[in-house]
Tab-separated table of C-alpha atoms in Angstrom:
chain	number	residue	atom	x	y	z
A	75	MET	CA	175.079	138.112	73.110
A	76	LYS	CA	178.227	138.222	75.253
A	77	LEU	CA	180.113	136.491	72.474
A	78	LYS	CA	179.291	139.319	70.016
A	79	PHE	CA	180.363	141.998	72.541
A	80	PHE	CA	183.575	140.118	73.185
A	81	SER	CA	184.242	139.889	69.448
A	82	LYS	CA	183.700	143.624	68.897
A	83	GLY	CA	185.987	144.424	71.813
A	84	MET	CA	188.641	142.092	70.473
A	85	ILE	CA	188.358	143.627	67.004
A	86	LYS	CA	188.747	147.140	68.451
A	87	LEU	CA	191.755	146.030	70.480
A	88	PHE	CA	193.297	144.381	67.445
A	89	LEU	CA	192.797	147.466	65.236
A	90	THR	CA	194.141	149.750	67.941
A	91	SER	CA	197.225	147.580	68.366
A	92	LEU	CA	197.836	147.859	64.606
A	93	LEU	CA	197.258	151.605	64.313
A	94	LEU	CA	199.217	152.810	67.356
A	95	PRO	CA	202.596	151.507	66.155
A	96	LEU	CA	201.968	153.054	62.729
A	97	PHE	CA	201.145	156.383	64.374
A	98	PHE	CA	204.252	156.374	66.545
A	99	THR	CA	206.607	155.213	63.801
A	100	SER	CA	205.491	158.157	61.689
A	101	CYS	CA	207.278	160.374	64.257
A	102	VAL	CA	210.544	158.546	63.531
A	103	TYR	CA	212.440	159.885	60.532
A	104	LYS	CA	213.393	156.528	59.027
A	105	ASP	CA	212.599	155.081	55.633
A	106	ILE	CA	211.244	151.578	55.193
A	107	ASP	CA	214.767	150.280	54.546
A	108	GLY	CA	215.942	151.753	57.881
A	109	ALA	CA	217.860	154.668	56.361
A	110	ASN	CA	217.484	158.094	57.914
A	111	ASN	CA	215.156	160.489	56.129
A	112	PHE	CA	216.843	163.814	56.858
A	113	GLN	CA	214.735	165.560	54.217
A	114	ALA	CA	211.515	164.599	56.054
A	115	MET	CA	212.998	165.777	59.355
A	116	LEU	CA	213.961	169.190	57.972
A	117	ARG	CA	210.665	169.497	56.110
A	118	ALA	CA	208.850	168.938	59.437
A	119	LEU	CA	211.047	171.544	61.166
A	120	VAL	CA	210.319	174.124	58.469
A	121	GLU	CA	206.629	173.248	58.637
A	122	ASN	CA	206.647	173.755	62.426
A	123	SER	CA	208.237	177.187	61.993
A	124	TYR	CA	206.387	178.179	58.832
A	125	ALA	CA	203.818	180.477	60.474
A	126	LYS	CA	206.642	182.619	61.917
A	127	LEU	CA	208.691	182.378	58.725
A	128	ASP	CA	205.740	183.477	56.617
A	129	LYS	CA	204.891	186.304	59.036
A	130	ASN	CA	208.424	187.767	59.076
A	131	ILE	CA	209.849	187.063	55.626
A	132	ALA	CA	208.387	188.911	52.653
A	133	LYS	CA	207.840	186.898	49.460
A	134	ASP	CA	210.668	188.659	47.586
A	135	GLU	CA	213.054	188.632	50.556
A	136	THR	CA	216.084	186.359	50.694
A	137	VAL	CA	217.380	184.581	53.800
A	138	LEU	CA	220.899	183.489	54.658
A	139	VAL	CA	221.387	179.818	55.473
A	140	SER	CA	224.535	178.573	57.165
A	141	ASP	CA	225.841	175.037	57.335
A	142	PHE	CA	224.665	173.104	60.352
A	143	VAL	CA	227.236	173.024	63.123
A	144	ASN	CA	227.723	170.654	66.007
A	145	LEU	CA	226.857	172.342	69.317
A	146	ASP	CA	229.983	170.828	70.899
A	147	ASN	CA	232.366	173.021	68.919
A	148	LEU	CA	230.214	175.269	66.657
A	149	ARG	CA	232.069	173.964	63.602
A	150	ASN	CA	231.133	171.728	60.722
A	151	HIS	CA	233.762	169.155	59.862
A	152	SER	CA	231.457	166.330	58.848
A	153	LYS	CA	229.167	165.265	56.036
A	154	LEU	CA	226.227	165.421	58.462
A	155	GLY	CA	226.289	169.239	58.692
A	156	PHE	CA	226.405	169.610	54.907
A	157	LEU	CA	223.589	167.110	54.406
A	158	LEU	CA	221.354	168.789	57.001
A	159	SER	CA	222.093	172.221	55.507
A	160	ASP	CA	221.208	171.140	51.975
A	161	SER	CA	218.027	169.476	53.241
A	162	LEU	CA	217.081	172.716	55.016
A	163	LYS	CA	217.703	174.765	51.860
A	164	ASN	CA	215.513	172.385	49.838
A	165	SER	CA	212.742	172.588	52.424
A	166	LEU	CA	212.847	176.403	52.494
A	167	LEU	CA	212.874	176.629	48.698
A	168	SER	CA	209.868	174.282	48.495
A	169	LYS	CA	207.986	176.877	50.600
A	170	ASP	CA	208.984	179.606	48.115
A	171	ILE	CA	211.480	181.143	50.550
A	172	LEU	CA	214.499	182.481	48.679
A	173	VAL	CA	217.879	181.260	49.938
A	174	ARG	CA	221.145	183.125	49.383
A	175	GLU	CA	224.536	181.520	48.987
A	176	VAL	CA	226.675	183.483	51.401
A	177	GLU	CA	229.788	185.472	50.553
A	178	LEU	CA	232.874	185.560	52.705
A	179	GLY	CA	232.991	188.093	55.542
A	180	ASN	CA	234.969	188.677	58.710
A	181	ASN	CA	232.528	186.760	60.889
A	182	PHE	CA	231.791	184.019	58.381
A	183	GLN	CA	234.118	181.212	57.449
A	184	ILE	CA	234.051	179.411	54.126
A	185	GLY	CA	236.554	176.650	53.706
A	186	GLN	CA	236.913	172.899	53.856
A	187	SER	CA	234.228	172.832	56.535
A	188	GLY	CA	231.700	174.872	54.535
A	189	PHE	CA	230.024	178.141	55.531
A	190	ASN	CA	229.876	178.836	59.255
A	191	VAL	CA	228.862	181.824	61.311
A	192	LEU	CA	231.813	182.386	63.625
A	193	SER	CA	230.118	184.593	66.174
A	194	ARG	CA	226.957	184.617	68.212
A	195	ASN	CA	227.426	188.347	68.765
A	196	SER	CA	224.880	189.986	66.459
A	197	ASN	CA	226.732	193.340	66.601
A	198	LYS	CA	229.736	191.756	64.896
A	199	ILE	CA	227.562	190.190	62.213
A	200	ASN	CA	225.592	193.420	61.801
A	201	ASN	CA	228.740	195.277	60.685
A	202	GLN	CA	229.091	193.033	57.635
A	203	VAL	CA	227.817	194.092	54.224
A	204	ILE	CA	224.665	192.003	54.338
A	205	ASP	CA	221.485	193.055	52.615
A	206	GLU	CA	219.442	190.244	54.128
A	207	ASN	CA	217.487	190.823	57.314
A	208	PHE	CA	217.076	187.179	58.286
A	209	ALA	CA	219.127	184.023	58.619
A	210	VAL	CA	217.952	180.478	59.201
A	211	VAL	CA	220.673	178.730	61.173
A	212	GLY	CA	220.893	175.089	62.080
A	213	THR	CA	222.679	173.279	64.846
A	214	TYR	CA	222.711	169.685	65.989
A	215	SER	CA	223.833	167.649	68.934
A	216	VAL	CA	224.825	164.009	68.982
A	217	THR	CA	224.156	162.121	72.188
A	218	THR	CA	224.781	158.456	72.853
A	219	LYS	CA	221.206	157.645	71.846
A	220	ARG	CA	219.862	160.513	69.686
A	221	LEU	CA	220.630	163.061	67.008
A	222	ILE	CA	218.880	166.313	67.968
A	223	VAL	CA	218.489	168.964	65.257
A	224	PHE	CA	217.543	172.632	65.809
A	225	ILE	CA	216.677	175.409	63.353
A	226	LYS	CA	216.244	179.072	64.265
A	227	LEU	CA	215.018	182.084	62.333
A	228	ILE	CA	217.184	185.010	63.447
A	229	ASP	CA	216.768	188.712	62.774
A	230	VAL	CA	220.333	189.502	61.663
A	231	ARG	CA	220.064	193.180	62.612
A	232	SER	CA	218.922	192.681	66.211
A	233	GLY	CA	220.048	189.126	66.930
A	234	THR	CA	216.495	188.249	68.037
A	235	ILE	CA	215.439	184.641	67.596
A	236	LEU	CA	212.027	184.854	65.939
A	237	SER	CA	211.317	181.157	65.615
A	238	SER	CA	212.855	177.900	66.723
A	239	SER	CA	212.019	174.239	66.305
A	240	SER	CA	213.734	170.943	66.985
A	241	ALA	CA	213.454	167.294	66.069
A	242	SER	CA	215.347	164.162	66.959
A	243	THR	CA	215.934	160.674	65.717
A	244	LEU	CA	217.624	157.607	67.169
A	245	MET	CA	221.379	157.298	66.683
A	246	ASP	CA	222.536	154.649	64.281
A	247	ASP	CA	225.584	153.675	62.238
A	248	GLU	CA	224.570	155.904	59.314
A	249	ILE	CA	224.541	159.039	61.503
A	250	MET	CA	227.812	158.039	63.179
A	251	ASP	CA	229.460	157.580	59.759
A	252	LEU	CA	228.196	160.959	58.540
A	253	GLU	CA	229.349	162.682	61.736
A	254	ARG	CA	232.797	161.098	61.637
A	255	THR	CA	235.374	163.611	60.501
A	256	PRO	CA	237.963	162.576	57.909
A	257	ASP	CA	240.778	162.769	60.485
A	258	SER	CA	238.970	160.632	63.068
A	259	SER	CA	238.257	157.801	60.629
A	260	SER	CA	241.899	157.536	59.534
A	261	SER	CA	243.237	157.108	63.077
A	262	VAL	CA	243.493	153.420	63.784
A	263	TYR	CA	244.959	152.241	67.041
A	264	ALA	CA	246.426	148.756	67.044
A	265	PRO	CA	247.000	146.891	70.277
A	266	LEU	CA	250.556	146.892	71.556
A	267	VAL	CA	252.094	143.420	71.362
A	268	LEU	CA	255.119	142.695	73.536
């Protein structure tokens, strides 16, 4: 009798030890080959914010989407910001949220670094000729161990943040390569030989 109880307990322990790692790895945005799955990360962020997005944005309404910017300098000079922005646009469009390609204005910058909102002052943005009421903006921060991504639904007229969500993934070489700016990768320092 004790042998049967011990066997059931061992089986439960074995199954639990198999299922827990699968559960926790599902929170990591990596594919089987180890590549980052940015699309899954942004899809999860949109899903987390969808109740607020659906509540505030009418079905025929269009939202502005800016390129993701690094929180260190509020500029996008890397492939990472473009990739995150395109993944966000795809995720919003898959939820039937219309996305507008933005035109140049005094407080927006379109250039080699993409489209960026240059001001956090909503009064400055409000003076632009913008028909849209909402913008979904993305930022990210790179730490020594993690990439942390944030999206916010902002009422353009009032500057109010209506929804916000964040996700993170472990830093790796792929993220570092995407974040590297063209200028920083071309600078090679050789040791001085006397």
